[in-house]
């Protein structure tokens, strides 16, 4: 279930949830017809106002959650 208070859409929520849980975030992105880099950028843009910072680092092929924000991100995706 998508958190109704979350600024993220279903695709972004599934992607972030997979990333947090060590799941297949690439498959979550593809399921919604997107690329990992595009969804990672979108998550960062939508959550920038909330955190005042980017929450995902994306260097190369693998997005990484900035550890300081992990617990708050879990609450955004209802984990």
PDB file of N, CA and C in Angstrom:
ATOM      1  N   UNK A   1       0.830  -1.204   0.000  1.00  0.00           N
ATOM      2  CA  UNK A   1       0.000   0.000   0.000  1.00  0.00           C
ATOM      3  C   UNK A   1       0.864   1.254   0.000  1.00  0.00           C
ATOM      4  N   UNK A   2       0.458   2.210  -0.803  1.00  0.00           N
ATOM      5  CA  UNK A   2       1.174   3.478  -0.876  1.00  0.00           C
ATOM      6  C   UNK A   2       0.721   4.364   0.278  1.00  0.00           C
ATOM      7  N   UNK A   3       1.661   4.972   0.959  1.00  0.00           N
ATOM      8  CA  UNK A   3       1.377   5.899   2.042  1.00  0.00           C
ATOM      9  C   UNK A   3       0.736   7.143   1.433  1.00  0.00           C
ATOM     10  N   UNK A   4      -0.486   7.449   1.829  1.00  0.00           N
ATOM     11  CA  UNK A   4      -1.207   8.575   1.211  1.00  0.00           C
ATOM     12  C   UNK A   4      -0.559   9.927   1.517  1.00  0.00           C
ATOM     13  N   UNK A   5       0.265   9.986   2.540  1.00  0.00           N
ATOM     14  CA  UNK A   5       0.968  11.227   2.865  1.00  0.00           C
ATOM     15  C   UNK A   5       2.274  11.373   2.085  1.00  0.00           C
ATOM     16  N   UNK A   6       2.649  10.343   1.364  1.00  0.00           N
ATOM     17  CA  UNK A   6       3.912  10.346   0.645  1.00  0.00           C
ATOM     18  C   UNK A   6       3.800  11.137  -0.651  1.00  0.00           C
ATOM     19  N   UNK A   7       4.842  11.896  -0.978  1.00  0.00           N
ATOM     20  CA  UNK A   7       4.848  12.602  -2.265  1.00  0.00           C
ATOM     21  C   UNK A   7       5.186  11.671  -3.432  1.00  0.00           C
ATOM     22  N   UNK A   8       5.567  10.424  -3.123  1.00  0.00           N
ATOM     23  CA  UNK A   8       6.003   9.497  -4.161  1.00  0.00           C
ATOM     24  C   UNK A   8       4.821   8.775  -4.804  1.00  0.00           C
ATOM     25  N   UNK A   9       4.945   8.499  -6.104  1.00  0.00           N
ATOM     26  CA  UNK A   9       3.917   7.727  -6.785  1.00  0.00           C
ATOM     27  C   UNK A   9       4.184   6.231  -6.578  1.00  0.00           C
ATOM     28  N   UNK A  10       3.352   5.385  -7.152  1.00  0.00           N
ATOM     29  CA  UNK A  10       3.470   3.943  -6.942  1.00  0.00           C
ATOM     30  C   UNK A  10       4.817   3.400  -7.428  1.00  0.00           C
ATOM     31  N   UNK A  11       5.249   3.839  -8.606  1.00  0.00           N
ATOM     32  CA  UNK A  11       6.515   3.356  -9.164  1.00  0.00           C
ATOM     33  C   UNK A  11       7.686   3.731  -8.260  1.00  0.00           C
ATOM     34  N   UNK A  12       7.702   4.967  -7.793  1.00  0.00           N
ATOM     35  CA  UNK A  12       8.794   5.440  -6.938  1.00  0.00           C
ATOM     36  C   UNK A  12       8.777   4.725  -5.591  1.00  0.00           C
ATOM     37  N   UNK A  13       7.584   4.490  -5.075  1.00  0.00           N
ATOM     38  CA  UNK A  13       7.454   3.795  -3.797  1.00  0.00           C
ATOM     39  C   UNK A  13       7.945   2.356  -3.906  1.00  0.00           C
ATOM     40  N   UNK A  14       7.543   1.663  -4.970  1.00  0.00           N
ATOM     41  CA  UNK A  14       7.998   0.278  -5.165  1.00  0.00           C
ATOM     42  C   UNK A  14       9.511   0.221  -5.342  1.00  0.00           C
ATOM     43  N   UNK A  15      10.050   1.156  -6.100  1.00  0.00           N
ATOM     44  CA  UNK A  15      11.497   1.222  -6.321  1.00  0.00           C
ATOM     45  C   UNK A  15      12.232   1.431  -5.001  1.00  0.00           C
ATOM     46  N   UNK A  16      11.789   2.407  -4.223  1.00  0.00           N
ATOM     47  CA  UNK A  16      12.450   2.728  -2.960  1.00  0.00           C
ATOM     48  C   UNK A  16      12.311   1.568  -1.978  1.00  0.00           C
ATOM     49  N   UNK A  17      11.160   0.952  -1.948  1.00  0.00           N
ATOM     50  CA  UNK A  17      10.946  -0.197  -1.072  1.00  0.00           C
ATOM     51  C   UNK A  17      11.889  -1.339  -1.441  1.00  0.00           C
ATOM     52  N   UNK A  18      12.025  -1.618  -2.729  1.00  0.00           N
ATOM     53  CA  UNK A  18      12.944  -2.673  -3.178  1.00  0.00           C
ATOM     54  C   UNK A  18      14.377  -2.327  -2.801  1.00  0.00           C
ATOM     55  N   UNK A  19      14.740  -1.079  -2.944  1.00  0.00           N
ATOM     56  CA  UNK A  19      16.093  -0.641  -2.610  1.00  0.00           C
ATOM     57  C   UNK A  19      16.365  -0.808  -1.112  1.00  0.00           C
ATOM     58  N   UNK A  20      15.415  -0.429  -0.293  1.00  0.00           N
ATOM     59  CA  UNK A  20      15.552  -0.541   1.161  1.00  0.00           C
ATOM     60  C   UNK A  20      15.661  -2.005   1.579  1.00  0.00           C
ATOM     61  N   UNK A  21      14.869  -2.860   0.938  1.00  0.00           N
ATOM     62  CA  UNK A  21      14.794  -4.267   1.330  1.00  0.00           C
ATOM     63  C   UNK A  21      15.803  -5.162   0.624  1.00  0.00           C
ATOM     64  N   UNK A  22      16.682  -4.584  -0.174  1.00  0.00           N
ATOM     65  CA  UNK A  22      17.654  -5.394  -0.893  1.00  0.00           C
ATOM     66  C   UNK A  22      17.028  -6.176  -2.035  1.00  0.00           C
ATOM     67  N   UNK A  23      15.891  -5.689  -2.521  1.00  0.00           N
ATOM     68  CA  UNK A  23      15.196  -6.366  -3.611  1.00  0.00           C
ATOM     69  C   UNK A  23      15.680  -5.912  -4.972  1.00  0.00           C
ATOM     70  N   UNK A  24      14.961  -6.322  -5.982  1.00  0.00           N
ATOM     71  CA  UNK A  24      15.335  -6.020  -7.365  1.00  0.00           C
ATOM     72  C   UNK A  24      14.739  -4.674  -7.784  1.00  0.00           C
ATOM     73  N   UNK A  25      15.454  -3.620  -7.453  1.00  0.00           N
ATOM     74  CA  UNK A  25      14.975  -2.272  -7.775  1.00  0.00           C
ATOM     75  C   UNK A  25      14.942  -2.039  -9.283  1.00  0.00           C
ATOM     76  N   UNK A  26      15.847  -2.684 -10.025  1.00  0.00           N
ATOM     77  CA  UNK A  26      15.822  -2.566 -11.488  1.00  0.00           C
ATOM     78  C   UNK A  26      14.513  -3.112 -12.041  1.00  0.00           C
ATOM     79  N   UNK A  27      14.079  -4.252 -11.519  1.00  0.00           N
ATOM     80  CA  UNK A  27      12.812  -4.851 -11.968  1.00  0.00           C
ATOM     81  C   UNK A  27      11.636  -3.943 -11.603  1.00  0.00           C
ATOM     82  N   UNK A  28      11.693  -3.321 -10.435  1.00  0.00           N
ATOM     83  CA  UNK A  28      10.629  -2.399 -10.027  1.00  0.00           C
ATOM     84  C   UNK A  28      10.549  -1.215 -10.988  1.00  0.00           C
ATOM     85  N   UNK A  29      11.698  -0.717 -11.411  1.00  0.00           N
ATOM     86  CA  UNK A  29      11.724   0.393 -12.369  1.00  0.00           C
ATOM     87  C   UNK A  29      11.172  -0.054 -13.721  1.00  0.00           C
ATOM     88  N   UNK A  30      11.647  -1.204 -14.203  1.00  0.00           N
ATOM     89  CA  UNK A  30      11.202  -1.713 -15.507  1.00  0.00           C
ATOM     90  C   UNK A  30       9.710  -2.019 -15.518  1.00  0.00           C
ATOM     91  N   UNK A  31       9.201  -2.505 -14.394  1.00  0.00           N
ATOM     92  CA  UNK A  31       7.769  -2.825 -14.286  1.00  0.00           C
ATOM     93  C   UNK A  31       6.915  -1.604 -14.636  1.00  0.00           C
ATOM     94  N   UNK A  32       7.437  -0.448 -14.322  1.00  0.00           N
ATOM     95  CA  UNK A  32       6.708   0.799 -14.566  1.00  0.00           C
ATOM     96  C   UNK A  32       7.235   1.529 -15.803  1.00  0.00           C
ATOM     97  N   UNK A  33       7.988   0.803 -16.627  1.00  0.00           N
ATOM     98  CA  UNK A  33       8.456   1.371 -17.888  1.00  0.00           C
ATOM     99  C   UNK A  33       9.493   2.456 -17.735  1.00  0.00           C
ATOM    100  N   UNK A  34      10.283   2.371 -16.683  1.00  0.00           N
ATOM    101  CA  UNK A  34      11.274   3.407 -16.427  1.00  0.00           C
ATOM    102  C   UNK A  34      12.652   2.785 -16.229  1.00  0.00           C
ATOM    103  N   UNK A  35      13.635   3.656 -16.138  1.00  0.00           N
ATOM    104  CA  UNK A  35      15.000   3.230 -15.863  1.00  0.00           C
ATOM    105  C   UNK A  35      15.333   3.570 -14.419  1.00  0.00           C
ATOM    106  N   UNK A  36      16.241   2.800 -13.839  1.00  0.00           N
ATOM    107  CA  UNK A  36      16.656   3.020 -12.458  1.00  0.00           C
ATOM    108  C   UNK A  36      17.109   4.462 -12.232  1.00  0.00           C
ATOM    109  N   UNK A  37      17.919   4.991 -13.134  1.00  0.00           N
ATOM    110  CA  UNK A  37      18.448   6.347 -12.948  1.00  0.00           C
ATOM    111  C   UNK A  37      17.339   7.393 -12.956  1.00  0.00           C
ATOM    112  N   UNK A  38      16.329   7.191 -13.799  1.00  0.00           N
ATOM    113  CA  UNK A  38      15.217   8.147 -13.893  1.00  0.00           C
ATOM    114  C   UNK A  38      14.392   8.134 -12.609  1.00  0.00           C
ATOM    115  N   UNK A  39      14.095   6.934 -12.101  1.00  0.00           N
ATOM    116  CA  UNK A  39      13.303   6.858 -10.860  1.00  0.00           C
ATOM    117  C   UNK A  39      14.109   7.376  -9.674  1.00  0.00           C
ATOM    118  N   UNK A  40      15.395   7.065  -9.621  1.00  0.00           N
ATOM    119  CA  UNK A  40      16.237   7.575  -8.531  1.00  0.00           C
ATOM    120  C   UNK A  40      16.240   9.104  -8.536  1.00  0.00           C
ATOM    121  N   UNK A  41      16.371   9.711  -9.711  1.00  0.00           N
ATOM    122  CA  UNK A  41      16.328  11.176  -9.812  1.00  0.00           C
ATOM    123  C   UNK A  41      14.977  11.716  -9.365  1.00  0.00           C
ATOM    124  N   UNK A  42      13.926  11.045  -9.768  1.00  0.00           N
ATOM    125  CA  UNK A  42      12.579  11.478  -9.419  1.00  0.00           C
ATOM    126  C   UNK A  42      12.348  11.415  -7.903  1.00  0.00           C
ATOM    127  N   UNK A  43      12.800  10.333  -7.282  1.00  0.00           N
ATOM    128  CA  UNK A  43      12.685  10.206  -5.819  1.00  0.00           C
ATOM    129  C   UNK A  43      13.442  11.354  -5.152  1.00  0.00           C
ATOM    130  N   UNK A  44      14.663  11.614  -5.598  1.00  0.00           N
ATOM    131  CA  UNK A  44      15.442  12.708  -5.015  1.00  0.00           C
ATOM    132  C   UNK A  44      14.742  14.049  -5.171  1.00  0.00           C
ATOM    133  N   UNK A  45      14.195  14.304  -6.354  1.00  0.00           N
ATOM    134  CA  UNK A  45      13.500  15.575  -6.592  1.00  0.00           C
ATOM    135  C   UNK A  45      12.292  15.728  -5.676  1.00  0.00           C
ATOM    136  N   UNK A  46      11.474  14.686  -5.601  1.00  0.00           N
ATOM    137  CA  UNK A  46      10.242  14.780  -4.807  1.00  0.00           C
ATOM    138  C   UNK A  46      10.506  14.859  -3.310  1.00  0.00           C
ATOM    139  N   UNK A  47      11.598  14.265  -2.846  1.00  0.00           N
ATOM    140  CA  UNK A  47      11.875  14.264  -1.407  1.00  0.00           C
ATOM    141  C   UNK A  47      12.833  15.366  -0.981  1.00  0.00           C
ATOM    142  N   UNK A  48      13.337  16.146  -1.933  1.00  0.00           N
ATOM    143  CA  UNK A  48      14.295  17.201  -1.592  1.00  0.00           C
ATOM    144  C   UNK A  48      13.685  18.218  -0.623  1.00  0.00           C
ATOM    145  N   UNK A  49      12.429  18.611  -0.853  1.00  0.00           N
ATOM    146  CA  UNK A  49      11.796  19.590   0.039  1.00  0.00           C
ATOM    147  C   UNK A  49      11.631  19.037   1.449  1.00  0.00           C
ATOM    148  N   UNK A  50      11.372  17.748   1.560  1.00  0.00           N
ATOM    149  CA  UNK A  50      11.187  17.117   2.868  1.00  0.00           C
ATOM    150  C   UNK A  50      12.505  17.025   3.631  1.00  0.00           C
ATOM    151  N   UNK A  51      13.574  16.606   2.942  1.00  0.00           N
ATOM    152  CA  UNK A  51      14.840  16.339   3.604  1.00  0.00           C
ATOM    153  C   UNK A  51      15.849  17.473   3.461  1.00  0.00           C
ATOM    154  N   UNK A  52      15.656  18.365   2.474  1.00  0.00           N
ATOM    155  CA  UNK A  52      16.624  19.428   2.228  1.00  0.00           C
ATOM    156  C   UNK A  52      17.934  18.888   1.690  1.00  0.00           C
ATOM    157  N   UNK A  53      17.868  17.686   1.110  1.00  0.00           N
ATOM    158  CA  UNK A  53      19.068  17.012   0.630  1.00  0.00           C
ATOM    159  C   UNK A  53      18.612  15.893  -0.299  1.00  0.00           C
ATOM    160  N   UNK A  54      19.541  15.348  -1.073  1.00  0.00           N
ATOM    161  CA  UNK A  54      19.203  14.155  -1.834  1.00  0.00           C
ATOM    162  C   UNK A  54      19.235  12.971  -0.875  1.00  0.00           C
ATOM    163  N   UNK A  55      18.374  11.996  -1.105  1.00  0.00           N
ATOM    164  CA  UNK A  55      18.298  10.825  -0.228  1.00  0.00           C
ATOM    165  C   UNK A  55      18.949   9.599  -0.858  1.00  0.00           C
ATOM    166  N   UNK A  56      19.157   9.657  -2.174  1.00  0.00           N
ATOM    167  CA  UNK A  56      19.789   8.551  -2.891  1.00  0.00           C
ATOM    168  C   UNK A  56      21.034   9.052  -3.605  1.00  0.00           C
ATOM    169  N   UNK A  57      22.108   8.312  -3.475  1.00  0.00           N
ATOM    170  CA  UNK A  57      23.304   8.571  -4.262  1.00  0.00           C
ATOM    171  C   UNK A  57      23.235   7.654  -5.470  1.00  0.00           C
ATOM    172  N   UNK A  58      23.579   8.174  -6.630  1.00  0.00           N
ATOM    173  CA  UNK A  58      23.556   7.333  -7.817  1.00  0.00           C
ATOM    174  C   UNK A  58      24.799   7.600  -8.634  1.00  0.00           C
ATOM    175  N   UNK A  59      25.839   6.849  -8.303  1.00  0.00           N
ATOM    176  CA  UNK A  59      27.097   6.934  -9.044  1.00  0.00           C
ATOM    177  C   UNK A  59      27.288   5.606  -9.759  1.00  0.00           C
ATOM    178  N   UNK A  60      27.320   5.641 -11.051  1.00  0.00           N
ATOM    179  CA  UNK A  60      27.469   4.387 -11.791  1.00  0.00           C
ATOM    180  C   UNK A  60      26.127   3.721 -11.995  1.00  0.00           C
ATOM    181  N   UNK A  61      26.030   2.452 -11.638  1.00  0.00           N
ATOM    182  CA  UNK A  61      24.821   1.697 -11.907  1.00  0.00           C
ATOM    183  C   UNK A  61      23.981   1.400 -10.672  1.00  0.00           C
ATOM    184  N   UNK A  62      24.512   1.675  -9.493  1.00  0.00           N
ATOM    185  CA  UNK A  62      23.843   1.235  -8.270  1.00  0.00           C
ATOM    186  C   UNK A  62      23.422   2.415  -7.399  1.00  0.00           C
ATOM    187  N   UNK A  63      22.111   2.585  -7.190  1.00  0.00           N
ATOM    188  CA  UNK A  63      21.659   3.628  -6.264  1.00  0.00           C
ATOM    189  C   UNK A  63      21.933   3.199  -4.827  1.00  0.00           C
ATOM    190  N   UNK A  64      22.274   4.154  -3.998  1.00  0.00           N
ATOM    191  CA  UNK A  64      22.518   3.884  -2.584  1.00  0.00           C
ATOM    192  C   UNK A  64      21.715   4.873  -1.752  1.00  0.00           C
ATOM    193  N   UNK A  65      21.116   4.351  -0.695  1.00  0.00           N
ATOM    194  CA  UNK A  65      20.383   5.204   0.234  1.00  0.00           C
ATOM    195  C   UNK A  65      21.393   5.859   1.165  1.00  0.00           C
ATOM    196  N   UNK A  66      21.242   7.151   1.382  1.00  0.00           N
ATOM    197  CA  UNK A  66      22.087   7.840   2.359  1.00  0.00           C
ATOM    198  C   UNK A  66      21.614   7.389   3.740  1.00  0.00           C
ATOM    199  N   UNK A  67      22.512   6.755   4.462  1.00  0.00           N
ATOM    200  CA  UNK A  67      22.183   6.057   5.717  1.00  0.00           C
ATOM    201  C   UNK A  67      21.425   6.940   6.710  1.00  0.00           C
ATOM    202  N   UNK A  68      21.757   8.225   6.775  1.00  0.00           N
ATOM    203  CA  UNK A  68      21.109   9.132   7.728  1.00  0.00           C
ATOM    204  C   UNK A  68      19.598   9.213   7.521  1.00  0.00           C
ATOM    205  N   UNK A  69      19.135   8.897   6.329  1.00  0.00           N
ATOM    206  CA  UNK A  69      17.714   9.053   6.007  1.00  0.00           C
ATOM    207  C   UNK A  69      16.947   7.735   5.951  1.00  0.00           C
ATOM    208  N   UNK A  70      17.632   6.623   6.222  1.00  0.00           N
ATOM    209  CA  UNK A  70      17.015   5.312   6.046  1.00  0.00           C
ATOM    210  C   UNK A  70      15.723   5.140   6.837  1.00  0.00           C
ATOM    211  N   UNK A  71      15.729   5.471   8.109  1.00  0.00           N
ATOM    212  CA  UNK A  71      14.533   5.249   8.939  1.00  0.00           C
ATOM    213  C   UNK A  71      13.346   6.086   8.463  1.00  0.00           C
ATOM    214  N   UNK A  72      13.604   7.341   8.105  1.00  0.00           N
ATOM    215  CA  UNK A  72      12.525   8.188   7.594  1.00  0.00           C
ATOM    216  C   UNK A  72      11.999   7.660   6.260  1.00  0.00           C
ATOM    217  N   UNK A  73      12.892   7.165   5.418  1.00  0.00           N
ATOM    218  CA  UNK A  73      12.463   6.613   4.135  1.00  0.00           C
ATOM    219  C   UNK A  73      11.601   5.367   4.337  1.00  0.00           C
ATOM    220  N   UNK A  74      11.945   4.565   5.337  1.00  0.00           N
ATOM    221  CA  UNK A  74      11.125   3.388   5.630  1.00  0.00           C
ATOM    222  C   UNK A  74       9.700   3.801   5.979  1.00  0.00           C
ATOM    223  N   UNK A  75       9.553   4.876   6.748  1.00  0.00           N
ATOM    224  CA  UNK A  75       8.207   5.310   7.106  1.00  0.00           C
ATOM    225  C   UNK A  75       7.451   5.870   5.904  1.00  0.00           C
ATOM    226  N   UNK A  76       8.168   6.458   4.960  1.00  0.00           N
ATOM    227  CA  UNK A  76       7.519   6.989   3.755  1.00  0.00           C
ATOM    228  C   UNK A  76       6.946   5.854   2.915  1.00  0.00           C
ATOM    229  N   UNK A  77       7.646   4.724   2.863  1.00  0.00           N
ATOM    230  CA  UNK A  77       7.155   3.602   2.060  1.00  0.00           C
ATOM    231  C   UNK A  77       6.451   2.546   2.921  1.00  0.00           C
ATOM    232  N   UNK A  78       6.127   2.895   4.155  1.00  0.00           N
ATOM    233  CA  UNK A  78       5.367   2.008   5.048  1.00  0.00           C
ATOM    234  C   UNK A  78       6.060   0.692   5.350  1.00  0.00           C
ATOM    235  N   UNK A  79       7.335   0.754   5.685  1.00  0.00           N
ATOM    236  CA  UNK A  79       8.052  -0.469   6.064  1.00  0.00           C
ATOM    237  C   UNK A  79       8.207  -0.463   7.575  1.00  0.00           C
TER     238      UNK A  79
END
